[in-house]
Tab-separated table of C-alpha atoms and ligand atoms in Angstrom:
chain	number	residue	atom	x	y	z
D	19	UNK	CA	60.602	-30.767	-0.582
D	20	UNK	CA	58.593	-29.020	3.045
D	21	UNK	CA	57.363	-32.267	3.792
D	22	UNK	CA	54.004	-32.286	6.451
D	23	UNK	CA	55.916	-33.413	9.652
D	24	UNK	CA	53.410	-34.057	11.630
D	25	UNK	CA	49.911	-37.084	11.710
D	26	UNK	CA	47.843	-35.358	14.226
D	27	UNK	CA	44.901	-34.009	12.272
D	28	UNK	CA	42.130	-32.263	14.077
D	29	UNK	CA	40.248	-33.730	15.871
D	30	UNK	CA	37.390	-31.424	15.698
D	31	UNK	CA	34.919	-32.362	12.896
D	32	UNK	CA	32.526	-36.274	13.420
D	33	UNK	CA	35.418	-38.401	15.276
D	34	UNK	CA	37.353	-35.789	17.872
D	35	UNK	CA	34.693	-33.315	18.611
D	36	UNK	CA	32.760	-33.208	21.759
D	37	UNK	CA	33.916	-30.445	24.534
D	38	UNK	CA	36.309	-31.149	28.559
D	39	UNK	CA	35.906	-34.172	30.365
D	40	UNK	CA	32.242	-33.355	32.352
D	41	UNK	CA	31.642	-30.936	30.679
D	42	UNK	CA	29.851	-31.861	27.662
D	43	UNK	CA	30.108	-30.548	23.505
D	44	UNK	CA	29.424	-27.697	22.372
D	45	UNK	CA	27.613	-26.851	19.378
D	46	UNK	CA	26.839	-23.605	17.991
D	47	UNK	CA	28.706	-20.313	16.870
D	48	UNK	CA	28.169	-16.541	18.486
D	49	UNK	CA	29.688	-13.801	17.526
D	50	UNK	CA	32.590	-12.769	18.421
D	51	UNK	CA	32.912	-10.025	21.572
D	52	UNK	CA	31.504	-6.660	19.978
D	53	UNK	CA	35.144	-4.202	19.862
D	54	UNK	CA	33.320	-1.705	22.120
D	55	UNK	CA	36.085	0.630	20.902
D	56	UNK	CA	38.931	-0.392	23.486
D	57	UNK	CA	40.363	-3.534	21.818
D	58	UNK	CA	44.006	-3.681	23.132
D	59	UNK	CA	43.693	-0.538	23.616
D	60	UNK	CA	47.127	0.261	21.434
D	61	UNK	CA	47.097	3.332	20.099
D	62	UNK	CA	46.593	3.608	16.771
D	63	UNK	CA	44.965	0.516	15.891
D	64	UNK	CA	42.227	1.074	18.128
D	65	UNK	CA	38.654	0.213	16.796
D	66	UNK	CA	38.400	-2.053	13.559
D	67	UNK	CA	35.022	-2.143	14.883
D	68	UNK	CA	35.332	-6.271	13.393
D	69	UNK	CA	32.873	-8.949	14.265
D	70	UNK	CA	32.407	-12.545	12.772
D	71	UNK	CA	30.685	-15.789	13.071
D	72	UNK	CA	32.170	-17.871	15.628
D	73	UNK	CA	32.620	-21.691	15.482
D	74	UNK	CA	33.202	-23.406	19.067
D	75	UNK	CA	34.080	-26.615	17.158
D	76	UNK	CA	37.115	-24.530	16.163
D	77	UNK	CA	37.791	-23.866	19.411
D	78	UNK	CA	38.156	-28.019	20.128
D	79	UNK	CA	41.721	-30.488	18.894
D	80	UNK	CA	42.230	-32.913	21.483
D	81	UNK	CA	46.167	-34.025	19.989
D	82	UNK	CA	46.379	-37.159	19.432
D	83	UNK	CA	49.314	-38.188	16.960
D	84	UNK	CA	47.767	-41.854	14.913
D	85	UNK	CA	50.457	-41.973	12.334
D	86	UNK	CA	54.290	-42.225	12.555
D	87	UNK	CA	56.292	-37.877	12.645
D	88	UNK	CA	57.367	-37.382	9.553
D	89	UNK	CA	60.011	-34.916	10.519
D	90	UNK	CA	60.323	-31.239	8.392
D	91	UNK	CA	63.678	-32.352	5.922
D	92	UNK	CA	64.713	-28.392	5.567
D	93	UNK	CA	66.167	-28.286	1.737
D	94	UNK	CA	68.918	-26.629	3.238
D	95	UNK	CA	71.186	-25.739	6.816
D	96	UNK	CA	72.096	-22.134	7.944
D	97	UNK	CA	75.155	-23.196	6.020
D	98	UNK	CA	74.157	-22.967	2.531
D	99	UNK	CA	72.399	-19.714	2.702
D	100	UNK	CA	74.083	-17.719	0.525
D	101	UNK	CA	75.073	-14.911	3.826
D	102	UNK	CA	78.514	-13.837	5.412
D	103	UNK	CA	80.426	-16.144	7.537
D	104	UNK	CA	79.727	-14.277	10.376
D	105	UNK	CA	76.008	-13.830	10.627
D	106	UNK	CA	76.349	-17.832	10.033
D	107	UNK	CA	78.087	-17.913	13.956
D	108	UNK	CA	75.561	-15.913	15.148
D	109	UNK	CA	73.411	-17.701	14.171
D	110	UNK	CA	75.301	-21.135	15.699
D	111	UNK	CA	75.237	-18.696	18.562
D	112	UNK	CA	71.804	-18.496	18.984
D	113	UNK	CA	71.581	-22.276	19.244
D	114	UNK	CA	69.463	-22.624	15.530
D	115	UNK	CA	70.277	-25.995	14.327
D	116	UNK	CA	68.159	-26.304	11.444
D	117	UNK	CA	66.156	-23.429	9.592
D	118	UNK	CA	62.462	-23.777	10.093
D	119	UNK	CA	60.452	-24.317	7.225
D	120	UNK	CA	59.142	-20.637	7.064
D	121	UNK	CA	63.199	-19.960	7.322
D	122	UNK	CA	64.056	-22.865	4.835
D	123	UNK	CA	61.239	-21.372	2.258
D	124	UNK	CA	61.691	-17.351	2.594
D	125	UNK	CA	65.033	-16.490	3.222
D	126	UNK	CA	66.804	-17.345	-0.044
D	127	UNK	CA	64.098	-15.869	-1.736
D	128	UNK	CA	64.773	-12.723	0.620
D	129	UNK	CA	68.864	-12.578	-0.147
D	130	UNK	CA	67.579	-12.114	-3.845
D	131	UNK	CA	65.955	-8.991	-3.298
D	132	UNK	CA	62.526	-10.506	-4.165
D	133	UNK	CA	59.045	-9.004	-2.347
D	134	UNK	CA	57.224	-11.261	-0.310
D	135	UNK	CA	54.622	-12.570	1.550
D	136	UNK	CA	55.512	-15.015	3.912
D	137	UNK	CA	52.470	-16.765	5.961
D	138	UNK	CA	54.016	-19.907	8.359
D	139	UNK	CA	51.472	-20.959	11.912
D	140	UNK	CA	52.325	-18.786	14.964
D	141	UNK	CA	55.819	-19.503	16.985
D	142	UNK	CA	58.046	-21.353	13.473
D	143	UNK	CA	61.019	-18.833	13.416
D	144	UNK	CA	58.758	-15.765	10.879
D	145	UNK	CA	61.410	-12.977	12.935
D	146	UNK	CA	64.365	-14.301	11.910
D	147	UNK	CA	62.298	-15.348	8.479
D	148	UNK	CA	63.104	-11.609	7.656
D	149	UNK	CA	65.310	-10.661	10.223
D	150	UNK	CA	68.301	-12.656	8.106
D	151	UNK	CA	68.422	-11.900	4.995
D	152	UNK	CA	68.344	-7.946	6.071
D	153	UNK	CA	70.619	-8.710	8.430
D	154	UNK	CA	73.160	-9.604	5.631
D	155	UNK	CA	71.777	-6.959	3.620
D	156	UNK	CA	72.791	-4.265	5.631
D	157	UNK	CA	76.044	-6.043	6.016
D	158	UNK	CA	76.467	-6.431	2.168
D	159	UNK	CA	75.869	-2.683	2.129
D	160	UNK	CA	76.543	-0.494	5.995
D	161	UNK	CA	73.797	2.504	4.525
D	162	UNK	CA	72.076	0.428	3.878
D	163	UNK	CA	68.273	0.728	6.890
D	164	UNK	CA	65.384	-1.346	7.782
D	165	UNK	CA	62.416	-0.121	8.589
D	166	UNK	CA	60.361	-2.945	10.704
D	167	UNK	CA	56.299	-1.639	11.496
D	168	UNK	CA	54.332	-3.952	13.494
D	169	UNK	CA	51.007	-3.242	15.976
D	170	UNK	CA	52.136	-3.159	19.786
D	171	UNK	CA	55.000	-2.010	21.356
D	172	UNK	CA	55.858	-5.094	22.995
D	173	UNK	CA	56.111	-6.873	20.073
D	174	UNK	CA	58.255	-3.968	18.878
D	175	UNK	CA	60.741	-4.055	22.167
D	176	UNK	CA	60.959	-8.522	21.908
D	177	UNK	CA	61.909	-8.132	17.673
D	178	UNK	CA	64.228	-5.122	18.288
D	179	UNK	CA	65.704	-7.638	21.169
D	180	UNK	CA	66.258	-10.111	18.486
D	181	UNK	CA	67.698	-7.940	17.093
D	182	UNK	CA	70.036	-6.928	19.275
D	183	UNK	CA	71.168	-10.435	19.780
D	184	UNK	CA	72.095	-11.289	16.004
D	185	UNK	CA	74.270	-8.473	15.543
D	186	UNK	CA	76.063	-8.561	18.754
D	187	UNK	CA	79.994	-7.396	17.473
D	188	UNK	CA	78.412	-6.558	13.537
D	189	UNK	CA	78.186	-2.727	14.908
D	190	UNK	CA	74.719	-2.729	13.085
D	191	UNK	CA	72.681	-0.505	15.220
D	192	UNK	CA	68.567	0.346	15.264
D	193	UNK	CA	66.300	2.915	16.914
D	194	UNK	CA	63.700	1.439	18.661
D	195	UNK	CA	60.337	3.562	17.965
D	196	UNK	CA	57.796	3.458	20.248
D	197	UNK	CA	54.961	5.288	21.782
D	198	UNK	CA	54.596	5.399	25.688
D	199	UNK	CA	58.357	4.973	25.979
D	200	UNK	CA	60.019	9.076	26.048
D	201	UNK	CA	60.767	10.223	23.131
D	202	UNK	CA	63.719	11.856	24.328
D	203	UNK	CA	65.919	9.230	24.054
D	204	UNK	CA	64.401	8.009	20.860
D	205	UNK	CA	64.914	10.794	19.620
D	206	UNK	CA	68.798	11.473	20.755
D	207	UNK	CA	69.870	7.839	19.479
D	208	UNK	CA	68.342	9.140	15.790
D	209	UNK	CA	71.206	11.532	15.146
D	210	UNK	CA	73.192	8.712	14.937
D	211	UNK	CA	73.525	6.024	12.347
D	212	UNK	CA	71.364	3.354	12.296
D	213	UNK	CA	70.183	0.459	10.106
D	214	UNK	CA	67.125	-0.716	11.295
D	215	UNK	CA	64.159	1.105	13.181
D	216	UNK	CA	61.880	-1.194	14.935
D	217	UNK	CA	58.967	0.632	15.498
D	218	UNK	CA	55.293	0.957	15.900
D	219	UNK	CA	53.018	3.431	13.581
D	220	UNK	CA	51.768	5.731	15.747
D	221	UNK	CA	55.209	6.530	17.143
D	222	UNK	CA	56.915	6.417	13.531
D	223	UNK	CA	54.236	8.844	11.984
D	224	UNK	CA	54.873	11.969	14.875
D	225	UNK	CA	58.876	10.828	14.355
D	226	UNK	CA	58.601	11.418	10.009
D	227	UNK	CA	56.616	14.500	11.041
D	228	UNK	CA	58.901	15.720	13.638
D	229	UNK	CA	61.439	15.301	10.878
D	230	UNK	CA	63.891	13.214	12.255
D	231	UNK	CA	62.782	10.259	9.811
D	232	UNK	CA	63.712	10.033	5.880
D	233	UNK	CA	61.552	7.681	4.554
D	234	UNK	CA	62.507	8.635	1.157
D	235	UNK	CA	65.879	6.892	3.508
D	236	UNK	CA	64.244	3.059	3.636
D	237	UNK	CA	64.700	0.990	0.498
D	238	UNK	CA	63.496	-1.984	3.116
D	239	UNK	CA	60.303	-2.216	4.596
D	240	UNK	CA	58.532	-4.744	6.884
D	241	UNK	CA	55.122	-5.702	7.891
D	242	UNK	CA	55.027	-7.874	11.262
D	243	UNK	CA	51.878	-9.225	11.754
D	244	UNK	CA	50.825	-8.192	8.169
D	245	UNK	CA	47.317	-8.898	7.461
D	246	UNK	CA	47.047	-6.549	11.582
D	247	UNK	CA	48.967	-4.392	10.234
D	248	UNK	CA	46.818	-3.459	6.224
D	249	UNK	CA	42.932	-3.355	8.597
D	250	UNK	CA	40.912	-0.773	9.119
D	251	UNK	CA	42.875	0.723	12.072
D	252	UNK	CA	46.627	0.765	10.829
D	253	UNK	CA	45.576	0.360	6.810
D	254	UNK	CA	46.306	5.223	6.271
D	255	UNK	CA	49.011	5.286	8.519
D	256	UNK	CA	50.603	2.224	6.261
D	257	UNK	CA	49.375	4.668	3.503
D	258	UNK	CA	51.218	7.179	4.275
D	259	UNK	CA	54.206	5.571	4.876
D	260	UNK	CA	54.810	3.256	1.790
D	261	UNK	CA	54.194	6.779	-0.406
D	262	UNK	CA	57.015	8.080	1.259
D	263	UNK	CA	59.227	5.650	0.552
D	264	UNK	CA	61.083	4.700	-2.511
D	265	UNK	CA	59.356	2.611	-5.308
D	266	UNK	CA	62.985	0.600	-6.236
D	267	UNK	CA	61.956	-1.279	-2.169
D	268	UNK	CA	61.956	-4.257	-1.360
D	269	UNK	CA	59.027	-5.274	0.769
D	270	UNK	CA	58.158	-8.278	2.864
D	271	UNK	CA	54.883	-9.294	4.449
D	272	UNK	CA	55.009	-11.810	7.769
D	273	UNK	CA	51.534	-13.369	9.426
D	274	UNK	CA	50.945	-16.407	10.726
D	275	UNK	CA	47.164	-15.354	8.801
D	276	UNK	CA	46.720	-13.377	5.586
D	277	UNK	CA	43.314	-13.294	4.587
D	278	UNK	CA	42.233	-12.227	1.380
D	279	UNK	CA	40.383	-9.522	1.677
D	280	UNK	CA	43.713	-8.727	1.751
D	281	UNK	CA	45.035	-8.659	-1.330
D	282	UNK	CA	44.926	-5.614	-3.251
D	283	UNK	CA	47.167	-4.016	-0.698
D	284	UNK	CA	48.757	-5.930	-0.871
D	285	UNK	CA	48.352	-5.472	-4.747
D	286	UNK	CA	48.925	-1.641	-3.832
D	287	UNK	CA	51.546	-2.304	-1.837
D	288	UNK	CA	54.068	-5.218	-3.355
D	289	UNK	CA	55.359	-5.508	-6.128
D	290	UNK	CA	55.463	-9.048	-7.777
D	291	UNK	CA	55.401	-10.925	-4.738
D	292	UNK	CA	57.053	-14.031	-4.082
D	293	UNK	CA	53.853	-16.032	-1.889
D	294	UNK	CA	54.976	-18.601	1.243
D	295	UNK	CA	53.387	-20.343	2.876
D	296	UNK	CA	54.363	-23.609	4.228
D	297	UNK	CA	50.297	-22.950	6.568
D	298	UNK	CA	48.902	-27.520	6.715
D	299	UNK	CA	46.333	-26.420	9.203
D	300	UNK	CA	44.846	-23.287	11.171
D	301	UNK	CA	46.704	-24.118	14.278
D	302	UNK	CA	50.081	-24.739	15.606
D	303	UNK	CA	49.658	-29.111	15.753
D	304	UNK	CA	51.327	-28.825	18.873
D	305	UNK	CA	48.711	-26.904	21.200
D	306	UNK	CA	45.604	-28.816	22.508
D	307	UNK	CA	42.326	-27.124	22.402
D	308	UNK	CA	38.922	-27.371	24.558
D	309	UNK	CA	36.464	-24.923	25.312
D	310	UNK	CA	34.901	-24.941	28.899
D	311	UNK	CA	30.808	-25.098	28.600
D	312	UNK	CA	29.614	-21.855	31.227
D	313	UNK	CA	26.443	-23.021	32.593
D	314	UNK	CA	24.072	-20.314	33.107
D	315	UNK	CA	23.773	-20.022	37.043
D	316	UNK	CA	27.138	-20.431	36.971
D	317	UNK	CA	29.644	-17.306	37.953
D	318	UNK	CA	33.139	-17.103	35.386
D	319	UNK	CA	34.961	-16.824	37.434
D	320	UNK	CA	34.731	-19.796	39.688
D	321	UNK	CA	35.017	-21.918	37.008
D	322	UNK	CA	38.903	-20.397	36.024
D	323	UNK	CA	39.836	-20.460	39.935
D	324	UNK	CA	38.796	-23.962	40.038
D	325	UNK	CA	41.174	-24.427	36.763
D	326	UNK	CA	43.744	-22.401	38.166
D	327	UNK	CA	43.927	-24.662	41.536
D	328	UNK	CA	45.346	-27.250	38.574
D	329	UNK	CA	49.245	-27.127	38.708
D	330	UNK	CA	48.835	-28.548	35.538
D	331	UNK	CA	49.391	-24.890	34.930
D	332	UNK	CA	52.068	-23.821	35.255
D	333	UNK	CA	52.341	-20.802	33.213
D	334	UNK	CA	49.271	-18.866	31.999
D	335	UNK	CA	48.240	-16.381	29.692
D	336	UNK	CA	44.558	-15.377	30.165
D	337	UNK	CA	42.176	-13.246	27.863
D	338	UNK	CA	39.538	-10.658	28.587
D	339	UNK	CA	38.485	-8.798	26.283
D	340	UNK	CA	37.508	-4.381	27.996
D	341	UNK	CA	40.936	-2.982	29.863
D	342	UNK	CA	39.065	-2.775	32.241
D	343	UNK	CA	37.345	-6.124	32.568
D	344	UNK	CA	41.638	-7.758	32.582
D	345	UNK	CA	41.944	-5.786	34.498
D	346	UNK	CA	38.929	-5.822	37.094
D	347	UNK	CA	39.578	-10.115	36.905
D	348	UNK	CA	43.288	-9.515	37.859
D	349	UNK	CA	42.304	-7.925	41.444
D	350	UNK	CA	39.786	-10.690	41.821
D	351	UNK	CA	42.539	-13.508	40.849
D	352	UNK	CA	44.430	-11.408	43.681
D	353	UNK	CA	42.263	-11.187	46.529
D	354	UNK	CA	41.859	-15.073	45.263
D	355	UNK	CA	45.442	-15.426	46.187
D	356	UNK	CA	46.600	-15.757	43.084
D	357	UNK	CA	49.237	-14.467	41.914
D	358	UNK	CA	47.803	-12.382	38.615
D	359	UNK	CA	50.352	-9.468	36.517
D	360	UNK	CA	48.056	-7.977	34.314
D	361	UNK	CA	48.588	-5.758	31.105
D	362	UNK	CA	45.848	-3.506	28.851
D	363	UNK	CA	46.284	-0.495	26.759
D	364	UNK	CA	45.009	1.247	30.341
D	365	UNK	CA	48.676	0.895	32.021
D	366	UNK	CA	51.584	3.402	31.277
D	367	UNK	CA	54.537	1.587	28.959
D	368	UNK	CA	57.017	0.861	31.737
D	369	UNK	CA	53.976	-0.744	34.250
D	370	UNK	CA	53.289	-2.601	30.905
D	371	UNK	CA	56.525	-3.802	30.740
D	372	UNK	CA	57.259	-4.872	34.632
D	373	UNK	CA	54.225	-6.647	33.849
D	374	UNK	CA	55.814	-8.801	31.208
D	375	UNK	CA	59.452	-9.123	33.013
D	376	UNK	CA	57.286	-10.561	36.385
D	377	UNK	CA	55.652	-13.652	33.735
D	378	UNK	CA	58.092	-13.835	31.433
D	379	UNK	CA	61.272	-14.592	34.477
D	380	UNK	CA	58.826	-17.036	36.071
D	381	UNK	CA	57.491	-14.067	38.985
D	382	UNK	CA	53.704	-14.020	38.312
D	383	UNK	CA	52.681	-16.906	36.808
D	384	UNK	CA	49.550	-15.970	35.637
D	385	UNK	CA	49.207	-12.634	33.167
D	386	UNK	CA	45.701	-11.064	32.033
D	387	UNK	CA	45.779	-9.257	28.707
D	388	UNK	CA	43.427	-7.418	26.091
D	389	UNK	CA	44.618	-9.226	22.040
D	390	UNK	CA	47.500	-5.812	22.710
D	391	UNK	CA	49.173	-9.846	24.029
D	392	UNK	CA	47.680	-11.162	20.881
D	393	UNK	CA	49.539	-10.898	18.351
D	394	UNK	CA	53.466	-12.187	17.641
D	395	UNK	CA	55.066	-12.461	21.843
D	396	UNK	CA	57.792	-15.650	22.147
D	397	UNK	CA	57.329	-15.936	26.117
D	398	UNK	CA	59.021	-19.600	26.317
D	399	UNK	CA	56.377	-22.084	28.270
D	400	UNK	CA	53.606	-20.415	28.298
D	401	UNK	CA	51.566	-24.054	29.649
D	402	UNK	CA	47.976	-22.634	29.027
D	403	UNK	CA	46.323	-20.118	27.068
D	404	UNK	CA	42.506	-19.082	28.734
D	405	UNK	CA	40.362	-17.276	26.579
D	406	UNK	CA	37.511	-16.093	29.318
D	407	UNK	CA	35.996	-13.518	26.992
D	408	UNK	CA	35.681	-14.680	23.590
D	409	UNK	CA	37.603	-13.271	21.011
D	410	UNK	CA	36.030	-11.175	18.339
D	411	UNK	CA	37.764	-13.861	15.458
D	412	UNK	CA	38.670	-16.179	14.314
D	413	UNK	CA	42.310	-15.020	13.608
D	414	UNK	CA	42.185	-13.340	16.520
D	415	UNK	CA	41.551	-16.210	18.657
D	416	UNK	CA	44.919	-18.356	16.438
D	417	UNK	CA	46.843	-15.465	17.637
D	418	UNK	CA	45.917	-15.530	20.969
D	419	UNK	CA	46.677	-19.733	21.032
D	420	UNK	CA	49.621	-19.313	19.734
D	421	UNK	CA	51.128	-17.708	22.114
D	422	UNK	CA	51.179	-20.906	23.750
D	423	UNK	CA	53.069	-24.432	21.766
D	424	UNK	CA	55.819	-22.748	20.543
D	425	UNK	CA	58.168	-24.105	18.400
D	426	UNK	CA	58.939	-28.308	19.090
D	427	UNK	CA	56.406	-26.796	23.148
D	428	UNK	CA	53.461	-28.456	23.628
D	429	UNK	CA	50.221	-26.610	25.249
D	430	UNK	CA	46.985	-25.980	25.905
D	431	UNK	CA	44.786	-23.344	24.926
D	432	UNK	CA	40.950	-23.272	26.846
D	433	UNK	CA	38.169	-21.542	25.191
D	434	UNK	CA	35.412	-20.014	27.839
D	435	UNK	CA	31.773	-20.956	26.075
D	436	UNK	CA	28.953	-19.434	27.075
P	513	ADP	P1	56.211	-16.132	14.801
P	513	ADP	O1	56.723	-14.836	14.404
P	513	ADP	O2	56.851	-17.622	14.042
P	513	ADP	O3	55.416	-16.575	15.494
P	513	ADP	P2	59.479	-16.319	16.490
P	513	ADP	O4	60.157	-15.711	15.471
P	513	ADP	O5	58.603	-15.614	17.418
P	513	ADP	O6	58.138	-17.462	15.388
P	513	ADP	O7	60.080	-17.858	16.759
P	513	ADP	C1	59.930	-18.680	17.496
P	513	ADP	C2	60.322	-18.869	18.630
P	513	ADP	O8	61.223	-19.933	18.079
P	513	ADP	C3	61.069	-17.953	19.090
P	513	ADP	O9	61.892	-18.559	20.761
P	513	ADP	C4	62.360	-18.273	18.775
P	513	ADP	O10	63.699	-18.003	19.035
P	513	ADP	C5	62.680	-19.406	18.055
P	513	ADP	N1	63.330	-20.209	16.871
P	513	ADP	C6	63.328	-19.450	15.280
P	513	ADP	N2	63.926	-20.067	14.794
P	513	ADP	C7	65.068	-21.351	14.637
P	513	ADP	C8	65.840	-21.727	14.351
P	513	ADP	N3	65.554	-21.879	12.962
P	513	ADP	N4	65.446	-22.685	15.482
P	513	ADP	C9	65.571	-23.287	16.487
P	513	ADP	N5	65.077	-22.259	17.139
P	513	ADP	C10	64.192	-21.063	16.571
P	514	MG	MG1	56.086	-12.781	14.345
């Protein structure tokens, strides 16, 4: 059985609830920033119009391990899974030694063909939890076609890269269908045989309407960041896509946050789903959380400037609320001598990719982003996530700060509270 692998319980609440050093604690709640239609700025998913009361106590969690850590012991080793040998070898080549908890529990079920809802904290290997059994499915039957739908282009590209690493030399092909990128190349790639399509809703719909993708051929669909895919911005697209697919199919949903308000949609889209949650608390235990109180009359950017002067902040992802605000903030940081990149919906695809690459490759220490970067991105060694503007919902908070503290790494999250 999956045992709790940690004991560093949340320290917010009575004993641990205090603000950062010298800043004083802050009680109270607040409505998250209004959406103003510019959230993330990616196509199709624009304005969810969702805000909710946020309790700032949730943003504080001093990581303190008080008891001996119990190490997670998976029920399975990769060897035990009923998957073909060269896939096992590919997993070893990727450097994975043991399955993570979500992989341990979901891979056998997905291999059996079940519909499944998988919930696990950010950075705990959900991608491979569905890629491994689905690659096996394709290796067993080369005619299988799998569709993976995600909210942002960057995430689609990342998953496609991950798939390509697993399937090197297996003659498994994928097409990454995302907006912003030239459609011509996708159109020509779709002429050849493929087993996986990984895409964002807008471009997928376009290609379906042009009759370049035939939904009835897909017997497997994954919604990664599923709660986002099923919220107001995307749900109608998802409905259209699912309707075009065979009724007899395997449907998989994964996210770090799936609230009960999507239960009816789960019933609508999935058949007798198995639900697996390996979450033991809202936020990964590896992320230390704190707030900085912005006193009236102080300049937020000066506080950020001071913070960034600290050498401990080696790789920093800063979230702002609007595309305009993010652009302005990154320009201001550059004026102040910091090397910063930015990504948001007003930037074109190639400039977004370029900014991400600079940050990933450590050519830039700072990336300023809208929530377009909040979901799913796996960037190695982000030391700090800073919420310069407050997120709109608690779940948005969870995903934003989940860009740090991935796998076994430690990370810090700092939220500016006004
Ligand atoms: P999630 O989707 O849960 O946020 P990811 O799938 O992006 O997490 O995985 C986070 C990181 O952990 C990635 O860099 C991935 O390659 C790595 N990873 C996944 N599974 C394993 C494993 N079994 N052993 C070691 N590293 C893993
Ligand atoms: Mg993920």
